[in-house]
Amino acid sequence: MPNRKNLFFFYKQTPELKEKIAHLRELAHNNGFQIVDEIKEANIIVSIGGDNAFLQALRKTNFKEDCVYVGVNIDQLGFYTDFMIHEVDKMLESMKSEQVEVRKYSTIEVTIDEETPYYCINECSIRSNVIKTLVIEVLIDDQHFETFRGDGMIVSTPTGSTAYNKSVRGAVVDPRLPSMQVSEIASINNNDYRTLGTSFLLSDDRKLRLQIVQDGNDHPIIGLDNEAMSIRHARQLEIKVSPRQIKVLKLKHNSFWEKVQRKFL
Ligand code: NAD
């Protein structure tokens, strides 16, 4: 990684972490990295914390395509965090000796009511805010597919397929498949309401539209990874696989399927 030397640390400003970061800054400096305080000057963004911190780092830095993201965990390895804080010296060594590689993870692009798009690396979820079912018209490539009635829906990326999507029995998808998965949260299926009832996978040239039926339960919660949107009265979400890919530094021998095995089996 010869040209990538400007490093920005993203972390929660607690006294405990500040102390740890001071040590990391020194280590990084001694290994030839330059620590920058402005995100726009960075070409490496290091998030300190679990998957939660990593997801926040992406959102707060606007899913930068010209940076490599590195997830450094404090207690245990996560899905996006391949490195441990007490082994950062090893990490810097591996970076120098090229024992690491940069993986590209795909994102989905979510446009709410024709406004500026948002990006997600895990999923976009839409859920009822009250104890009343939410009604959503589901359109694929502008063609009506089904009318959903239930708690909500999840549209996940392949790397997000092991998160919320998996809890509702969605499939785990290989990140090499450019796609998005649509999963239901507690749909009502009876003689009046009918949905597919299983998750389905859409290819990267499809466009999904979720139209919220305005029936009194029309201000659901919209989740973009681990951030809730405060938009009230959203009318529709347009979701597609985005051409924007995020570069993530990972250990060479720690593939997606090894992580799935380690975490779930
Ligand atoms: P959190 O603190 O609620 O933790 C959720 C757990 O999901 C953590 O153990 C985290 O490490 C793990 N996780 C995050 N991304 C993952 C991924 N891609 N694959 C496997 N595990 C993953 O919240 P957080 O850490 O900020 O994570 C936010 C994510 O939590 C959301 O993007 C959503 O996927 C997930 N979530 C899950 C449920 C559920 O399973 N019922 C409900 C809400 C949110």
mmCIF file with all atom_site columns, C-alpha atoms in Angstrom, residues 106-112 115-121 124 155 157 180 208 224 237-244:
data_model
loop_
_atom_site.group_PDB
_atom_site.id
_atom_site.type_symbol
_atom_site.label_atom_id
_atom_site.label_alt_id
_atom_site.label_comp_id
_atom_site.label_asym_id
_atom_site.label_entity_id
_atom_site.label_seq_id
_atom_site.pdbx_PDB_ins_code
_atom_site.Cartn_x
_atom_site.Cartn_y
_atom_site.Cartn_z
_atom_site.occupancy
_atom_site.B_iso_or_equiv
_atom_site.pdbx_formal_charge
_atom_site.auth_seq_id
_atom_site.auth_comp_id
_atom_site.auth_asym_id
_atom_site.auth_atom_id
_atom_site.pdbx_PDB_model_num
ATOM 1  C CA . SER A 1 106 ? -21.097 -3.353 -2.634 1.00 0.00 ? 106 SER A CA 1
ATOM 2  C CA . THR A 1 107 ? -23.661 -0.937 -1.275 1.00 0.00 ? 107 THR A CA 1
ATOM 3  C CA . ILE A 1 108 ? -27.283 -0.178 -2.003 1.00 0.00 ? 108 ILE A CA 1
ATOM 4  C CA . GLU A 1 109 ? -28.562 3.255  -2.893 1.00 0.00 ? 109 GLU A CA 1
ATOM 5  C CA . VAL A 1 110 ? -31.780 4.386  -1.243 1.00 0.00 ? 110 VAL A CA 1
ATOM 6  C CA . THR A 1 111 ? -33.721 7.382  -2.521 1.00 0.00 ? 111 THR A CA 1
ATOM 7  C CA . ILE A 1 112 ? -36.519 8.547  -0.277 1.00 0.00 ? 112 ILE A CA 1
ATOM 8  C CA . GLU A 1 115 ? -34.347 13.393 -2.493 1.00 0.00 ? 115 GLU A CA 1
ATOM 9  C CA . THR A 1 116 ? -30.545 12.933 -2.329 1.00 0.00 ? 116 THR A CA 1
ATOM 10 C CA . PRO A 1 117 ? -29.691 9.228  -2.157 1.00 0.00 ? 117 PRO A CA 1
ATOM 11 C CA . TYR A 1 118 ? -28.328 7.490  0.926  1.00 0.00 ? 118 TYR A CA 1
ATOM 12 C CA . TYR A 1 119 ? -26.012 4.495  0.916  1.00 0.00 ? 119 TYR A CA 1
ATOM 13 C CA . CYS A 1 120 ? -26.106 1.358  3.050  1.00 0.00 ? 120 CYS A CA 1
ATOM 14 C CA . ILE A 1 121 ? -23.568 -1.423 3.420  1.00 0.00 ? 121 ILE A CA 1
ATOM 15 C CA . CYS A 1 124 ? -32.263 -0.458 4.544  1.00 0.00 ? 124 CYS A CA 1
ATOM 16 C CA . VAL A 1 155 ? -33.486 -4.820 1.725  1.00 0.00 ? 155 VAL A CA 1
ATOM 17 C CA . THR A 1 157 ? -26.649 -6.157 0.587  1.00 0.00 ? 157 THR A CA 1
ATOM 18 C CA . MET A 1 180 ? -29.853 -7.111 -3.093 1.00 0.00 ? 180 MET A CA 1
ATOM 19 C CA . LEU A 1 208 ? -37.118 -1.831 -6.368 1.00 0.00 ? 208 LEU A CA 1
ATOM 20 C CA . LEU A 1 224 ? -30.130 2.867  7.111  1.00 0.00 ? 224 LEU A CA 1
ATOM 21 C CA . LEU A 1 237 ? -38.297 4.399  -1.313 1.00 0.00 ? 237 LEU A CA 1
ATOM 22 C CA . GLU A 1 238 ? -36.413 3.575  -4.464 1.00 0.00 ? 238 GLU A CA 1
ATOM 23 C CA . ILE A 1 239 ? -33.637 1.067  -3.920 1.00 0.00 ? 239 ILE A CA 1
ATOM 24 C CA . LYS A 1 240 ? -31.000 -0.310 -6.251 1.00 0.00 ? 240 LYS A CA 1
ATOM 25 C CA . VAL A 1 241 ? -27.534 -1.834 -6.091 1.00 0.00 ? 241 VAL A CA 1
ATOM 26 C CA . SER A 1 242 ? -25.177 1.129  -6.210 1.00 0.00 ? 242 SER A CA 1
ATOM 27 C CA . PRO A 1 243 ? -22.083 1.400  -8.392 1.00 0.00 ? 243 PRO A CA 1
ATOM 28 C CA . ARG A 1 244 ? -20.418 2.884  -5.282 1.00 0.00 ? 244 ARG A CA 1
#
